[in-house]
């Protein structure tokens, strides 16, 4: 019989000598062993549960970062405001795989207007001091380019102020922006903004998209993550807080973010997802990929696994 | 006269039709997976390595993960943050998943180096590989619904990858309610069905013979079997 023919028709396992085997006994022993091992590991190492960051804790811990972020939300220059699909229609935004732009093709299915959703609506919904009502009226009445000029000037001024402190900003033409952001900071510090961004006018709610996007636009959340060795260049989300194994099985996905050309590409996410999709498909189709399916024969690790069988054949 | 038109031929045909769809399904199931294949009390003698243990360890740890997840579900997603018992159950859930993934990866590498897809076992490999990918997704959504700092950071990072390829428009990792449903309903259902399919395929095809093994001649086999206890 040729080698090729033999490979095409593997022998029937039933044709080989047998040995006693108790399937249910093996399964029961394995189940008890795993349960005991799990109970031991849980008792020894517990599980991480770092408190989540709220808009209230962020605005209390770093009010200047909160204010700087709120100005960019109002002026439409924050990361979320410039994101593109699925949140908004920012021209030119959206990653591509070569010429293919799946992000834009999916469209805007979770619309987010950062000025309206994160700043103006919460201010309108809260009891308004007279100066805030006047500031809202002034903002609404101003043309878009005027609004842009105010937020841009105030962002620059905050950048130049010591520690970005709004109280130390040089005088300038910022329109109603300082009043609006100051009031938003007060709402956030009181805890009202967390509820407003989540509820969106409804009672029951489980969608944290808006408060999460706002949090992500600031630097506080990222700073806390970096301190917990969770930043993207620290192998990012495969880790978790504390000394826990995290999602170690995501190592290959995270690995691509650490090397060129991905780590410097503006399309890194899309390219890495495309690469992982191809690799995942190849993984599923290993039995049909010439070369890859022959690796076991070349490496001969199988001779270690079946060493008793091969020893008996000598 | 053909056999099918004879009285005995008709009887055979009638016997085949007994029970309608249900009878046909039963006959197919018994033919495909007879009891001695489904619950074997012998295995080929070449099945003699510790690597074989990792398949059953993987299934066992999946069962522990599902069971501990069910206990968490009894009290709801916020319970374990405020209760020491809940915290321990959450720890059981976490570590059973870590063990599950660890055992599965060892099992996977073992099957790779055994070229376990040989002999009409490609579907067994493929269902196992898809099980692994579904497990990654299930574990990932679990991390998203912890309601703590890890969930916040992981969801904030993961959204960019999913949005970049258009998936995020439908699968919104910042939507806790949606992710909870995926984690405790949809993905476990998919993983459970895939696992059942995978295990039944293993039982149906039997344990893959060693590479280049030749089946013993019938005389050889009967002699070898005769020495079994």
CSV table of C-alpha atoms in Angstrom, one decimal, chain A residues 30-197:
chain,number,residue,atom,x,y,z
A,30,UNK,CA,-12.4,15.1,36.3
A,31,UNK,CA,-15.4,17.1,37.3
A,32,UNK,CA,-14.7,16.7,41.0
A,33,UNK,CA,-11.0,17.5,40.5
A,34,UNK,CA,-11.8,20.6,38.5
A,35,UNK,CA,-14.4,21.7,41.1
A,36,UNK,CA,-11.9,21.2,44.0
A,37,UNK,CA,-9.1,23.0,42.1
A,38,UNK,CA,-11.5,25.9,41.2
A,39,UNK,CA,-12.6,26.2,44.9
A,40,UNK,CA,-9.0,26.3,46.0
A,41,UNK,CA,-7.9,28.9,43.5
A,42,UNK,CA,-10.9,31.1,44.3
A,43,UNK,CA,-10.2,30.8,48.0
A,44,UNK,CA,-6.5,31.6,47.5
A,45,UNK,CA,-6.7,34.3,44.9
A,46,UNK,CA,-10.3,35.7,45.0
A,47,UNK,CA,-11.1,38.0,42.0
A,48,UNK,CA,-10.4,41.6,41.1
A,49,UNK,CA,-13.1,44.2,41.6
A,50,UNK,CA,-11.7,47.7,41.2
A,51,UNK,CA,-14.4,50.4,41.7
A,52,UNK,CA,-15.7,51.8,38.4
A,53,UNK,CA,-15.0,55.5,37.7
A,54,UNK,CA,-18.0,57.7,37.6
A,55,UNK,CA,-18.3,61.2,36.1
A,56,UNK,CA,-18.7,62.3,39.7
A,57,UNK,CA,-15.4,60.7,40.9
A,58,UNK,CA,-13.6,62.0,37.7
A,59,UNK,CA,-14.8,65.5,38.1
A,60,UNK,CA,-14.0,65.6,41.8
A,61,UNK,CA,-10.5,64.0,41.3
A,62,UNK,CA,-9.4,66.1,38.3
A,63,UNK,CA,-11.9,68.9,37.7
A,64,UNK,CA,-9.5,70.6,35.2
A,65,UNK,CA,-9.4,67.5,33.0
A,66,UNK,CA,-13.2,67.3,33.2
A,67,UNK,CA,-13.6,70.9,32.2
A,68,UNK,CA,-11.1,70.7,29.3
A,69,UNK,CA,-12.9,67.6,28.0
A,70,UNK,CA,-16.3,69.3,28.4
A,71,UNK,CA,-15.1,72.2,26.2
A,72,UNK,CA,-14.0,69.8,23.5
A,73,UNK,CA,-17.4,68.0,23.7
A,74,UNK,CA,-19.2,71.4,23.3
A,75,UNK,CA,-16.9,72.5,20.5
A,76,UNK,CA,-17.1,69.2,18.6
A,77,UNK,CA,-13.4,68.5,18.8
A,78,UNK,CA,-13.3,65.6,21.2
A,79,UNK,CA,-12.4,62.1,20.2
A,80,UNK,CA,-16.0,61.1,20.2
A,81,UNK,CA,-17.2,64.1,18.3
A,82,UNK,CA,-14.6,63.4,15.6
A,83,UNK,CA,-15.1,59.6,15.7
A,84,UNK,CA,-17.3,59.0,12.7
A,85,UNK,CA,-19.5,55.9,12.4
A,86,UNK,CA,-21.3,54.4,14.4
A,87,UNK,CA,-21.6,57.7,16.4
A,88,UNK,CA,-21.6,60.5,13.9
A,89,UNK,CA,-21.0,61.5,10.2
A,90,UNK,CA,-17.6,63.3,10.6
A,91,UNK,CA,-16.3,63.6,7.1
A,92,UNK,CA,-13.3,61.4,6.3
A,93,UNK,CA,-13.5,59.6,9.7
A,94,UNK,CA,-13.5,55.8,9.8
A,95,UNK,CA,-10.8,53.2,9.4
A,96,UNK,CA,-10.2,51.2,6.2
A,97,UNK,CA,-8.7,47.9,5.2
A,98,UNK,CA,-7.0,49.0,2.0
A,99,UNK,CA,-9.8,50.6,-0.1
A,100,UNK,CA,-12.5,48.9,2.0
A,101,UNK,CA,-14.2,51.1,4.6
A,102,UNK,CA,-16.4,48.8,6.7
A,103,UNK,CA,-16.8,51.3,9.4
A,104,UNK,CA,-18.4,53.9,7.1
A,105,UNK,CA,-20.4,51.1,5.3
A,106,UNK,CA,-22.0,50.2,8.7
A,107,UNK,CA,-23.3,53.7,9.0
A,108,UNK,CA,-24.3,55.8,12.0
A,109,UNK,CA,-26.4,53.5,14.1
A,110,UNK,CA,-25.7,54.9,17.6
A,111,UNK,CA,-26.0,58.6,17.0
A,112,UNK,CA,-24.1,60.8,19.5
A,113,UNK,CA,-24.1,64.6,19.4
A,114,UNK,CA,-21.5,65.4,22.0
A,115,UNK,CA,-22.5,69.1,22.5
A,116,UNK,CA,-26.2,68.3,22.8
A,117,UNK,CA,-26.0,64.9,24.6
A,118,UNK,CA,-23.1,65.6,26.9
A,119,UNK,CA,-23.4,69.3,27.7
A,120,UNK,CA,-26.4,71.2,26.6
A,121,UNK,CA,-29.3,68.8,27.4
A,122,UNK,CA,-28.0,67.9,30.9
A,123,UNK,CA,-27.7,71.7,31.6
A,124,UNK,CA,-31.3,72.3,30.3
A,125,UNK,CA,-32.7,69.4,32.3
A,126,UNK,CA,-31.1,70.5,35.6
A,127,UNK,CA,-32.5,73.5,37.5
A,128,UNK,CA,-30.8,76.5,35.9
A,129,UNK,CA,-29.4,79.5,37.7
A,130,UNK,CA,-30.2,82.7,35.7
A,131,UNK,CA,-26.7,83.1,34.4
A,132,UNK,CA,-26.8,79.5,33.0
A,133,UNK,CA,-30.2,80.2,31.3
A,134,UNK,CA,-28.6,83.3,29.7
A,135,UNK,CA,-25.5,81.4,28.7
A,136,UNK,CA,-27.6,78.6,27.0
A,137,UNK,CA,-29.6,81.3,25.2
A,138,UNK,CA,-26.5,83.0,24.0
A,139,UNK,CA,-25.0,79.7,22.9
A,140,UNK,CA,-28.1,78.6,21.0
A,141,UNK,CA,-28.5,82.0,19.3
A,142,UNK,CA,-24.8,82.2,18.1
A,143,UNK,CA,-23.9,80.9,14.6
A,144,UNK,CA,-21.8,77.7,14.4
A,145,UNK,CA,-18.5,79.5,13.5
A,146,UNK,CA,-18.9,81.8,16.5
A,147,UNK,CA,-19.5,78.8,18.8
A,148,UNK,CA,-16.4,77.2,17.3
A,149,UNK,CA,-14.4,80.4,18.0
A,150,UNK,CA,-15.5,80.5,21.6
A,151,UNK,CA,-14.7,76.9,22.4
A,152,UNK,CA,-11.4,77.0,20.5
A,153,UNK,CA,-10.3,80.1,22.3
A,154,UNK,CA,-11.3,78.7,25.7
A,155,UNK,CA,-9.5,75.4,25.0
A,156,UNK,CA,-6.3,77.2,24.1
A,157,UNK,CA,-6.6,79.4,27.2
A,158,UNK,CA,-7.1,76.4,29.4
A,159,UNK,CA,-4.1,74.8,27.9
A,160,UNK,CA,-2.0,77.8,28.8
A,161,UNK,CA,-3.4,78.3,32.3
A,162,UNK,CA,-1.4,76.8,35.2
A,163,UNK,CA,-2.6,73.2,35.7
A,164,UNK,CA,-5.4,73.9,33.1
A,165,UNK,CA,-7.3,75.6,36.0
A,166,UNK,CA,-10.3,77.6,34.7
A,167,UNK,CA,-9.9,80.0,37.6
A,168,UNK,CA,-6.5,81.0,36.2
A,169,UNK,CA,-7.4,81.5,32.6
A,170,UNK,CA,-6.4,84.8,31.0
A,171,UNK,CA,-9.3,87.1,30.1
A,172,UNK,CA,-10.6,86.6,26.6
A,173,UNK,CA,-13.7,86.3,24.3
A,174,UNK,CA,-15.0,82.9,25.4
A,175,UNK,CA,-18.7,83.8,25.1
A,176,UNK,CA,-20.9,81.7,27.4
A,177,UNK,CA,-18.5,78.7,27.4
A,178,UNK,CA,-17.0,79.2,30.9
A,179,UNK,CA,-20.4,79.5,32.5
A,180,UNK,CA,-21.7,76.4,30.7
A,181,UNK,CA,-18.7,74.2,31.5
A,182,UNK,CA,-18.5,75.5,35.1
A,183,UNK,CA,-22.2,74.5,35.7
A,184,UNK,CA,-21.6,71.1,34.0
A,185,UNK,CA,-18.7,70.6,36.4
A,186,UNK,CA,-20.9,71.4,39.4
A,187,UNK,CA,-23.6,68.9,38.1
A,188,UNK,CA,-21.0,66.2,37.6
A,189,UNK,CA,-19.4,66.7,41.0
A,190,UNK,CA,-22.9,66.4,42.6
A,191,UNK,CA,-23.4,63.1,40.8
A,192,UNK,CA,-26.3,64.4,38.7
A,193,UNK,CA,-24.6,64.1,35.3
A,194,UNK,CA,-24.0,60.3,35.7
A,195,UNK,CA,-27.8,59.8,36.0
A,196,UNK,CA,-28.6,62.3,33.2
A,197,UNK,CA,-26.3,60.7,30.6
